[in-house]
């Protein structure tokens, strides 16, 4: 156990299973041995600027070459100084003189089952046309375009068209409320809104245009609105403000050379919720972000030219930006894009899609994996998943038992799993196994990628020894890092660079084990302090999930006079059977056996669902309030389903 005064975090979880890649996988991988990974990592660490400069020259198109790799005036970084490039050029034009010209870039399936494929050549033409539409609406370099659209190819086309003319996109997930759109539009000072007549969700139509109309009434900077026809329902069009996408496209020329923009030209802002207060507009720029998304895509997914790559995220999140659009397309990959819900018309929709398109690489989130486990194996067993060769996860820690299920049931014990740790702020994956090189341990994101230099420190800012938890920081700038918070430099400095001077503070806790493997221990704010022992939420939750009746668990601290904090857990169970007092006792004993008496929960509450963000993360902050018997306070605009809170409160009474 650690020295209590230093603020280190105690670990109670010991996971010893190790899964090396098969010889077959490793022998075909681009980086196929621990030594090959280490050589790349060492080269990057020895001279990060030279490492990235060499890659930038090789991997991106330069209208004008850059003269210097990095300008670092903490906390502000600039990469590839003086260079001019264009992200849409790198994603599209760069492939047109190669065999990839006629290769599918986007293979799309709509929720009702409609299909479309766009080759690189076709996608290029659509993007050029929409870029001309943007220009005709007065959009140019630096203007902010707010995008509130369903997961259709047009969403990617809109993003790439913004990049083509040097405009800044702000994609807002199409499940947010009018209020949330207006807040983001006003903060960004958006000039143009893109939306659709509606979106399909579980067979029903979400009225996106109606929501946008309400938002635009409160977004004075937005001058015009372009509406994609997707669901064919009636919408009100405001004369002079609203235009149909298809009508504008009919008149647009497909000739639109990419605008050379400065390396540091803002490519997009993406709003992410702070735990309190107003959402932050995370700002990413062109060349550094593009290079980082491309290389991390190639390394982590061991990219092969004939792969069908499916990332199940929505383009409303950073995962969709980096691993549906910018990473895969600049690498020349074929991406599968799916519009709808994983349980429509039935709970086997994902597996039906994998079978139908012969998907090779599947990248999804722990929240989805836990839902699949809850829905039962029958849905998986109906389908042939033999095309899969690699699996990935992102967004939250994955409990080791959920990892094992993914490994066995979906991966047929043959597919490596890349547990990728990163953030909206980091632009791309920071820690992950390279699947042909690094044996995996369930629940660990394993090692940093080349060029990523992690550092774990305690409250005294000292590096912690192996197997001790502390605050995870990144010690050197990397090309994909955020360049700031939109129009709020003070908040940027305060949030990420003040507590640990000179290092980027991720806001997560982590530990590194004796083999140099990293284990993310949850958000700094979520630590539970029991009698002076600081415990991580994920370890208690993983112990619960390893019980065969538990589907999901969330652990939080609640005030306790004796211990400082007591552990309260919220548990959802598999199947339909009602939970009993006996099960509660059994779970308590189970956790005690798995990780010890110290971490045994004081309070176990059963619930049908946990409060989650719209991207599927458990909102422990709200559960903390409920466990303490308080009203859930703070920002709840990102909460996916408000009825969950009401139900949890009812259980409390
Ligand atoms: O707490 C970490 C968790 O998600 C946070 C970042 O969230 P967001 O900006 O929404 O980006 C999600 C997609 C990159 C992190 O600070 N997180 C993400 N991936 C993992 C994770 N926690 C543990 N393991 C992961 N693989």
XYZ file of C-alpha atoms and ligand atoms in Angstrom:
679
model
C 0.000 0.000 0.000
C 1.139 3.494 -0.735
C 2.225 6.354 1.421
C -1.163 7.905 2.277
C -0.016 11.502 2.316
C 1.258 11.560 -1.264
C -2.101 11.145 -2.935
C -1.118 7.931 -4.656
C -3.844 5.472 -5.447
C -3.928 1.970 -4.090
C -4.485 -0.873 -6.457
C -6.433 -3.931 -5.430
C -6.798 -5.619 -8.787
C -4.375 -8.225 -9.986
C -4.845 -9.432 -13.521
C -2.275 -11.935 -14.673
C -3.678 -13.279 -17.945
C -1.549 -12.531 -20.997
C -2.565 -12.966 -24.636
C 0.198 -12.777 -27.243
C -0.863 -12.358 -30.889
C -0.909 -15.586 -32.870
C 2.139 -16.326 -35.036
C -0.065 -15.943 -38.070
C -1.239 -12.466 -37.020
C 2.225 -11.302 -35.994
C 3.922 -12.574 -39.142
C 1.555 -10.585 -41.349
C 1.557 -7.426 -39.219
C 3.398 -4.272 -40.263
C 4.906 -4.070 -36.775
C 5.185 -7.702 -35.822
C 7.359 -8.037 -32.718
C 7.966 -6.361 -29.357
C 11.420 -5.413 -30.652
C 9.978 -3.673 -33.716
C 7.629 -1.672 -31.477
C 10.450 -0.807 -29.089
C 12.728 0.356 -31.895
C 10.031 2.681 -33.198
C 9.209 3.919 -29.707
C 12.864 4.562 -28.867
C 13.468 6.454 -32.104
C 10.514 8.712 -31.369
C 11.499 9.271 -27.774
C 15.094 10.117 -28.619
C 14.034 12.991 -30.863
C 10.250 13.498 -31.125
C 10.535 16.515 -33.417
C 12.741 14.718 -35.937
C 10.552 11.624 -35.745
C 7.351 13.520 -36.524
C 8.978 15.809 -39.091
C 10.137 12.832 -41.124
C 6.682 11.264 -41.036
C 4.974 14.564 -41.878
C 7.125 14.923 -45.007
C 6.390 11.377 -46.119
C 2.711 11.118 -45.222
C 1.106 14.452 -46.057
C 0.871 16.525 -49.197
C 2.560 19.922 -48.869
C 1.645 22.827 -51.108
C 4.464 24.575 -49.300
C 6.947 22.726 -47.093
C 7.203 23.466 -43.390
C 10.428 24.928 -42.057
C 10.335 23.747 -38.446
C 8.644 20.790 -36.746
C 7.583 22.267 -33.405
C 7.241 25.627 -31.763
C 6.546 25.050 -28.078
C 5.704 27.992 -25.903
C 4.002 26.189 -23.046
C 1.109 25.591 -23.009
C 0.783 26.516 -26.688
C 2.186 24.203 -29.343
C 2.416 24.677 -33.082
C 3.480 21.893 -35.412
C 4.995 22.016 -38.909
C 5.554 25.734 -38.949
C 5.138 27.597 -42.212
C 3.796 24.594 -44.108
C 0.687 24.640 -46.255
C -1.467 21.560 -46.719
C -5.146 20.618 -46.925
C -6.725 17.772 -44.985
C -9.353 17.069 -47.634
C -6.567 16.833 -50.237
C -4.754 14.292 -48.065
C -7.944 12.253 -47.641
C -9.093 12.329 -51.263
C -6.954 13.871 -54.017
C -3.877 12.039 -52.742
C -5.463 8.727 -53.791
C -6.766 9.734 -57.194
C -3.533 9.065 -59.044
C -3.229 5.615 -57.454
C -5.061 2.304 -57.704
C -7.243 3.483 -54.861
C -9.126 5.812 -57.193
C -11.857 3.232 -57.735
C -11.629 1.612 -54.315
C -14.621 2.031 -51.984
C -13.903 4.793 -49.481
C -17.237 4.675 -47.642
C -19.540 1.675 -47.548
C -22.704 2.831 -45.874
C -25.755 1.086 -44.479
C -28.801 3.046 -43.352
C -30.902 1.895 -40.445
C -33.821 0.841 -42.698
C -31.356 -1.329 -44.646
C -30.583 0.926 -47.609
C -27.002 0.780 -48.882
C -24.551 3.054 -50.671
C -20.937 2.802 -51.656
C -18.773 5.766 -52.586
C -15.399 5.155 -54.186
C -12.585 7.603 -53.552
C -13.291 9.185 -56.912
C -16.998 9.549 -56.178
C -16.432 10.854 -52.679
C -13.979 13.393 -54.074
C -16.583 14.644 -56.569
C -19.261 14.986 -53.876
C -16.906 16.812 -51.544
C -15.826 19.193 -54.313
C -19.448 19.943 -55.135
C -20.391 20.594 -51.538
C -17.274 22.732 -51.070
C -18.556 24.872 -53.943
C -21.961 25.004 -52.237
C -20.261 26.251 -49.078
C -18.462 28.918 -51.069
C -21.716 29.983 -52.747
C -23.187 30.495 -49.275
C -20.320 32.779 -48.357
C -18.323 30.288 -46.308
C -14.550 30.603 -46.446
C -11.474 30.202 -44.342
C -12.078 30.527 -40.608
C -15.886 30.525 -40.785
C -17.555 28.073 -38.412
C -20.057 25.579 -39.817
C -22.290 23.821 -37.303
C -23.233 20.283 -38.343
C -26.219 18.483 -36.797
C -26.812 15.540 -39.098
C -27.528 11.811 -39.054
C -24.797 9.263 -39.776
C -25.060 9.464 -43.543
C -22.225 9.816 -46.073
C -23.266 13.469 -46.360
C -22.061 14.048 -42.810
C -18.554 12.991 -43.823
C -18.914 14.924 -47.083
C -19.806 18.059 -45.117
C -16.796 17.691 -42.820
C -14.407 17.152 -45.726
C -15.917 20.037 -47.699
C -15.306 22.381 -44.760
C -11.708 21.190 -44.661
C -11.421 21.766 -48.405
C -12.266 25.471 -48.174
C -10.439 26.011 -44.885
C -13.637 26.452 -42.856
C -13.988 25.127 -39.295
C -16.570 22.475 -38.539
C -18.317 21.928 -35.255
C -20.166 18.623 -35.348
C -22.905 18.290 -32.745
C -24.168 14.776 -32.063
C -27.679 14.490 -33.487
C -29.182 13.517 -30.133
C -28.499 16.811 -28.396
C -31.286 19.231 -27.519
C -32.030 22.610 -29.130
C -30.577 24.273 -26.048
C -27.303 22.371 -26.381
C -27.051 23.259 -30.093
C -27.703 26.939 -29.407
C -25.091 27.025 -26.615
C -22.500 25.505 -28.909
C -23.449 27.678 -31.895
C -23.195 30.815 -29.795
C -19.893 29.881 -28.231
C -18.477 29.027 -31.667
C -20.161 31.987 -33.409
C -21.256 29.595 -36.133
C -22.263 31.154 -39.436
C -23.925 28.238 -41.196
C -26.032 25.319 -39.956
C -26.225 21.943 -41.699
C -28.964 19.501 -40.765
C -31.480 17.056 -42.240
C -35.233 16.650 -42.355
C -34.841 13.909 -39.772
C -32.894 10.855 -38.703
C -33.806 7.209 -38.261
C -33.461 5.873 -34.741
C -34.898 2.473 -33.809
C -37.388 2.692 -36.636
C -38.666 6.117 -35.610
C -37.915 9.543 -37.044
C -36.030 12.057 -34.933
C -37.145 15.508 -36.094
C -33.723 17.117 -36.480
C -34.927 20.114 -38.474
C -37.536 20.979 -35.852
C -34.868 20.894 -33.150
C -32.607 23.042 -35.308
C -35.391 25.580 -35.891
C -35.725 25.953 -32.148
C -31.947 26.249 -31.753
C -31.575 28.799 -34.543
C -34.146 31.056 -32.903
C -31.484 31.414 -30.196
C -28.360 31.357 -32.430
C -28.119 34.890 -33.811
C -24.786 34.359 -35.620
C -26.166 31.609 -37.876
C -27.259 33.141 -41.173
C -28.239 30.157 -43.297
C -29.227 26.531 -42.981
C -28.825 23.649 -45.451
C -31.187 20.702 -45.073
C -30.442 17.185 -46.300
C -33.432 15.102 -47.299
C -33.127 11.797 -45.479
C -36.476 10.627 -44.089
C -38.826 12.410 -46.528
C -41.017 13.975 -43.872
C -42.511 17.435 -44.075
C -40.413 20.200 -42.631
C -40.902 23.943 -42.514
C -38.379 25.774 -44.698
C -37.743 29.411 -43.863
C -37.541 31.496 -47.025
C -34.131 33.091 -47.496
C -32.559 31.137 -44.614
C -33.144 27.468 -45.399
C -31.985 25.635 -48.538
C -32.318 22.021 -49.642
C -29.006 20.186 -49.913
C -30.000 18.389 -53.147
C -31.109 21.573 -54.861
C -27.842 23.344 -54.120
C -25.846 20.277 -55.192
C -27.646 20.063 -58.534
C -26.177 23.375 -59.553
C -22.719 22.910 -58.052
C -19.613 22.181 -60.094
C -17.413 19.227 -59.185
C -14.331 21.294 -59.851
C -12.979 22.712 -56.621
C -9.226 22.585 -56.003
C -8.346 22.212 -52.318
C -7.402 25.487 -50.675
C -3.808 25.432 -49.371
C -4.085 26.263 -45.666
C -1.535 26.828 -42.967
C -0.554 23.780 -40.892
C -2.100 25.438 -37.864
C -5.361 26.450 -39.546
C -8.237 25.284 -37.318
C -9.779 22.156 -38.823
C -12.541 21.701 -36.275
C -13.843 22.380 -32.849
C -15.602 19.672 -30.959
C -17.514 20.344 -27.776
C -16.956 18.069 -24.850
C -18.671 18.394 -21.526
C -16.640 19.587 -18.609
C -17.739 17.809 -15.441
C -19.276 21.114 -14.431
C -19.947 24.340 -16.238
C -20.339 24.993 -19.919
C -19.049 22.643 -22.611
C -15.537 23.218 -23.885
C -14.844 23.704 -27.580
C -11.738 21.587 -28.085
C -9.749 23.042 -30.987
C -7.779 20.897 -33.419
C -5.731 22.137 -36.348
C -4.818 20.763 -39.744
C -1.416 19.173 -40.376
C -0.549 17.807 -36.924
C -4.002 16.366 -36.325
C -4.119 14.846 -39.801
C -0.732 13.172 -39.445
C -1.580 11.862 -35.993
C -4.975 10.445 -37.024
C -3.424 8.760 -40.067
C -0.400 7.176 -38.387
C -2.258 6.022 -35.272
C -4.919 4.464 -37.512
C -2.261 2.560 -39.467
C -0.305 1.450 -36.387
C -3.124 0.450 -34.073
C -5.389 -1.220 -36.618
C -2.462 -2.797 -38.448
C -3.986 -1.359 -41.574
C -4.114 -3.571 -44.679
C -5.285 -2.351 -48.048
C -8.064 -4.895 -48.475
C -9.557 -4.418 -44.996
C -13.148 -3.444 -44.323
C -12.792 -1.291 -41.230
C -15.838 -0.592 -39.085
C -15.783 1.981 -36.334
C -19.242 2.027 -34.749
C -18.906 5.520 -33.248
C -20.907 8.504 -34.441
C -19.154 11.354 -36.249
C -20.525 13.540 -33.445
C -17.656 12.269 -31.268
C -13.905 12.488 -31.664
C -13.765 8.760 -32.420
C -15.862 9.359 -35.524
C -13.735 12.326 -36.564
C -10.437 10.495 -36.245
C -11.342 6.884 -37.084
C -14.267 7.123 -39.485
C -13.230 10.176 -41.452
C -9.728 11.613 -41.181
C -7.529 8.662 -40.164
C -8.916 5.932 -42.420
C -9.489 8.153 -45.448
C -6.017 9.673 -45.393
C -4.682 6.110 -45.165
C -6.804 5.122 -48.197
C -8.898 2.604 -46.262
C -12.433 1.363 -46.826
C -14.634 2.381 -43.905
C -18.014 1.009 -43.099
C -20.490 3.531 -41.769
C -23.770 2.500 -40.146
C -26.558 4.936 -39.461
C -28.648 3.369 -36.750
C -29.042 1.574 -33.457
C -27.351 -1.731 -32.564
C -30.693 -3.277 -31.589
C -32.822 -2.446 -34.588
C -34.712 -4.323 -35.887
C -33.150 -6.840 -33.469
C -30.233 -7.210 -31.097
C -28.112 -8.953 -33.727
C -27.871 -5.986 -36.106
C -24.108 -5.508 -35.610
C -23.370 -9.187 -36.221
C -25.603 -9.195 -39.274
C -23.568 -6.262 -40.627
C -20.234 -7.940 -39.840
C -21.365 -11.053 -41.700
C -22.914 -9.223 -44.640
C -19.944 -6.955 -45.402
C -17.255 -9.372 -44.222
C -15.919 -6.799 -41.765
C -12.271 -7.384 -40.832
C -11.672 -4.842 -38.088
C -14.333 -3.825 -35.572
C -13.831 -0.841 -33.268
C -16.545 -0.262 -30.666
C -17.160 0.852 -27.073
C -17.336 -1.027 -23.743
C -20.896 0.235 -23.220
C -21.932 -1.587 -26.410
C -20.054 -4.731 -25.393
C -21.815 -4.780 -22.027
C -25.162 -4.384 -23.800
C -24.361 -7.339 -26.086
C -23.483 -9.465 -23.074
C -26.779 -8.511 -21.462
C -28.761 -9.267 -24.609
C -27.388 -12.811 -24.678
C -25.146 -14.968 -26.856
C -27.943 -16.235 -29.116
C -27.821 -13.044 -31.145
C -24.134 -13.565 -31.819
C -24.334 -17.287 -32.468
C -26.661 -16.795 -35.433
C -23.914 -15.161 -37.492
C -20.662 -16.019 -39.190
C -18.036 -13.678 -37.754
C -15.049 -15.444 -39.279
C -14.065 -12.395 -41.358
C -12.980 -10.524 -38.212
C -9.243 -10.398 -37.614
C -8.911 -7.550 -35.104
C -11.127 -5.965 -32.428
C -10.888 -2.636 -30.658
C -12.480 -0.707 -27.810
C -12.540 2.926 -26.768
C -14.330 5.340 -24.489
C -14.113 3.771 -21.057
C -12.111 1.144 -19.322
C -13.192 -2.345 -20.245
C -13.792 -4.693 -17.335
C -11.591 -7.791 -17.744
C -14.583 -10.143 -17.887
C -16.217 -8.084 -20.630
C -12.848 -8.208 -22.428
C -12.858 -12.010 -22.128
C -16.350 -12.219 -23.561
C -15.339 -9.991 -26.497
C -12.231 -12.107 -27.024
C -14.044 -15.430 -26.976
C -17.467 -14.723 -28.359
C -16.744 -12.090 -30.997
C -13.060 -12.679 -31.666
C -13.282 -16.490 -31.654
C -10.101 -16.401 -29.521
C -8.133 -15.542 -32.645
C -8.449 -11.735 -32.866
C -6.184 -9.473 -30.828
C -8.050 -6.739 -28.916
C -6.729 -3.199 -28.999
C -7.960 -1.355 -25.893
C -7.261 2.203 -26.996
C -6.926 4.967 -24.424
C -7.251 8.553 -25.618
C -9.434 11.655 -25.351
C -11.160 14.315 -27.436
C -8.229 16.501 -26.455
C -5.526 14.117 -27.666
C -6.906 13.961 -31.219
C -5.953 10.325 -31.643
C -5.035 7.153 -29.787
C -2.294 7.621 -27.169
C -1.962 4.207 -25.591
C -2.892 0.906 -27.158
C -1.348 -2.397 -28.048
C 0.128 -2.570 -31.527
C -1.709 -5.802 -32.208
C 1.065 -7.754 -33.910
C 3.700 -6.664 -31.422
C 2.344 -6.408 -27.913
C 0.773 -9.245 -25.900
C -2.425 -7.983 -24.284
C -3.658 -8.107 -20.702
C -7.446 -7.813 -20.228
C -8.251 -4.354 -18.857
C -4.920 -2.717 -19.753
C -4.405 -0.317 -22.650
C -0.833 -1.668 -22.558
C 1.807 0.734 -23.933
C 2.153 4.270 -25.247
C 2.303 4.753 -28.989
C 5.526 6.038 -30.548
C 6.002 9.715 -29.720
C 3.788 9.559 -26.611
C 5.681 10.083 -23.366
C 3.456 9.381 -20.347
C 4.269 10.367 -16.812
C 2.326 9.407 -13.675
C 2.737 11.732 -10.723
C 1.385 12.030 -7.198
C 0.100 15.170 -5.475
C 3.670 16.221 -4.721
C 4.328 16.007 -8.498
C 6.768 13.147 -7.965
C 6.798 10.264 -10.443
C 5.170 7.284 -8.747
C 6.903 3.883 -8.697
C 5.615 0.856 -10.631
C 2.186 -0.382 -9.606
C 1.237 2.803 -7.792
C -1.582 4.895 -9.159
C -1.358 8.629 -9.736
C -2.324 11.384 -12.145
C -1.649 10.524 -15.755
C 0.172 13.288 -17.656
C 1.867 13.527 -21.017
C 5.361 14.934 -20.800
C 5.997 16.135 -24.356
C 3.775 17.765 -27.011
C 2.515 15.522 -29.836
C 1.099 16.575 -33.222
C -2.510 15.510 -32.498
C -2.842 17.453 -29.247
C -5.547 20.059 -28.811
C -4.331 23.571 -29.530
C -6.684 25.175 -27.062
C -10.245 25.686 -25.946
C -12.126 27.805 -28.478
C -11.831 31.447 -27.471
C -10.808 30.583 -23.915
C -7.032 30.393 -23.463
C -7.329 30.943 -19.725
C -9.543 27.892 -19.261
C -7.177 25.851 -21.450
C -4.157 26.745 -19.292
C -6.050 26.260 -16.080
C -7.594 22.949 -16.960
C -4.682 21.109 -18.516
C -1.397 22.813 -17.631
C -1.517 24.386 -14.187
C -1.743 21.613 -11.614
C 1.287 19.780 -13.030
C 3.462 22.483 -14.582
C 4.998 21.682 -17.961
C 2.980 18.516 -18.511
C -0.408 17.903 -20.083
C -2.803 16.779 -17.343
C -5.184 14.193 -18.754
C -7.628 14.215 -15.817
C -7.356 10.417 -15.567
C -5.568 8.342 -12.970
C -3.406 5.446 -14.043
C -0.770 3.041 -12.896
C 2.033 1.368 -14.779
C 2.854 -2.212 -13.797
C 6.252 -3.882 -13.589
C 6.069 -4.875 -17.277
C 5.512 -1.278 -18.380
C 1.792 -1.839 -19.019
C -0.600 1.015 -18.256
C -3.919 0.605 -16.431
C -6.349 3.515 -16.525
C -7.993 3.908 -13.129
C -10.792 6.345 -13.974
C -11.186 10.099 -13.663
C -9.249 11.908 -10.941
C -12.516 13.259 -9.536
C -13.972 9.766 -9.190
C -11.428 8.329 -6.741
C -13.032 6.786 -3.635
C -11.236 7.457 -0.381
C -11.935 4.726 2.167
C -10.149 5.213 5.476
C -7.303 6.946 3.722
C -6.985 4.341 0.989
C -7.630 5.868 -2.406
C -9.372 3.334 -4.615
C -10.206 3.435 -8.293
C -13.751 2.982 -9.482
C -12.872 0.579 -12.298
C -11.301 -1.982 -9.970
C -14.398 -2.263 -7.766
C -16.616 -2.326 -10.850
C -14.534 -5.003 -12.549
C -14.761 -7.197 -9.473
C -18.563 -6.925 -9.635
C -18.713 -7.544 -13.381
C -16.701 -10.735 -12.889
C -19.763 -12.178 -11.106
C -21.764 -14.088 -13.680
C -25.077 -12.363 -12.919
C -23.780 -8.802 -13.206
C -24.044 -6.966 -16.510
C -22.851 -3.506 -15.475
C -21.673 -1.777 -12.341
C -20.768 1.732 -11.252
C -18.918 2.472 -8.025
C -18.871 5.825 -6.240
C -17.911 7.180 -2.843
C -20.496 8.552 -0.448
C -19.732 10.479 2.744
C -19.191 8.281 5.782
C -18.479 9.572 9.256
C -16.097 6.809 10.190
C -14.276 6.000 6.990
C -14.384 9.344 5.188
C -16.075 7.672 2.282
C -17.997 4.454 1.967
C -18.379 2.580 -1.313
C -21.781 2.642 -2.971
C -22.328 0.570 -6.090
C -25.096 0.584 -8.648
C -25.557 -2.733 -10.379
C -27.563 -3.948 -13.356
C -28.022 -7.675 -13.666
C -28.338 -9.976 -16.663
C -31.665 -11.449 -17.688
C -35.114 -10.780 -16.281
C -34.943 -12.342 -12.816
C -35.546 -9.951 -9.914
C -32.505 -9.282 -7.736
C -32.790 -10.626 -4.195
C -31.249 -9.830 -0.810
C -29.355 -13.081 -1.197
C -27.735 -11.829 -4.383
C -26.746 -8.638 -2.609
C -24.950 -10.673 0.073
C -23.378 -12.851 -2.574
C -22.022 -9.847 -4.468
C -20.560 -8.365 -1.325
C -18.807 -11.660 -0.583
C -17.679 -11.910 -4.193
C -15.989 -8.497 -4.172
C -14.396 -9.284 -0.828
C -12.967 -12.476 -2.289
C -11.826 -10.843 -5.546
C -10.200 -7.679 -4.258
C -10.390 -7.691 -0.465
C -12.408 -6.408 2.448
C -11.240 -2.838 2.015
C -13.042 -2.528 -1.310
C -16.166 -4.365 -0.260
C -19.204 -2.191 -1.039
C -21.190 -0.778 1.863
C -24.201 -0.066 -0.221
C -25.385 -2.152 -3.198
C -28.292 -0.832 -5.240
C -29.857 -2.676 -8.134
C -31.043 -0.660 -11.087
C -32.394 -1.434 -14.545
C -30.077 1.126 -16.165
C -27.220 3.462 -15.293
C -27.137 7.161 -16.172
C -24.861 7.582 -19.193
C -23.662 10.326 -21.454
C -24.923 10.301 -24.990
C -21.654 8.634 -25.969
C -22.225 5.840 -23.462
C -20.025 6.728 -20.507
C -21.355 6.103 -17.005
C -21.990 9.448 -15.265
C -20.581 8.673 -11.815
C -20.892 12.304 -10.791
C -24.687 11.999 -10.789
C -24.568 8.680 -8.966
C -22.406 10.267 -6.285
C -25.152 12.767 -5.585
C -27.797 10.073 -5.493
C -25.713 7.873 -3.184
C -25.292 10.846 -0.859
C -29.058 11.434 -0.921
C -28.698 14.757 -2.764
C -30.396 16.077 -5.868
C -28.141 15.425 -8.883
C -26.529 18.805 -9.469
C -24.293 20.319 -12.159
C -24.552 20.045 -15.918
C -26.909 17.272 -17.023
C -27.173 18.344 -20.675
C -25.104 15.362 -21.779
C -27.267 12.821 -19.952
C -28.736 10.369 -22.424
C -31.923 9.347 -20.670
C -33.372 11.519 -17.932
C -35.846 8.873 -16.800
C -32.919 6.848 -15.423
C -32.243 9.520 -12.828
C -35.870 9.609 -11.748
C -35.919 5.833 -11.402
C -32.722 5.798 -9.368
C -34.186 8.382 -7.039
C -37.349 6.309 -6.668
C -35.268 3.282 -5.697
C -33.775 5.452 -3.039
C -37.074 6.122 -1.331
O -11.436 8.683 -18.850
C -10.911 8.305 -20.099
C -11.972 7.569 -20.888
O -12.621 8.538 -21.670
C -12.022 9.824 -21.482
C -12.022 10.604 -22.779
O -13.319 10.784 -23.208
P -13.663 11.502 -24.579
O -12.947 12.799 -24.646
O -15.137 11.501 -24.688
O -13.057 10.587 -25.677
C -13.551 9.297 -25.851
C -12.974 8.706 -27.102
C -11.516 8.805 -27.225
C -10.654 9.517 -20.972
O -10.093 10.608 -20.275
N -11.378 6.560 -21.768
C -11.301 6.594 -23.108
N -10.747 5.468 -23.583
C -10.450 4.698 -22.508
C -10.851 5.399 -21.347
N -10.674 4.891 -20.112
C -10.088 3.688 -20.004
N -9.682 2.970 -21.067
C -9.847 3.416 -22.337
N -9.465 2.673 -23.382
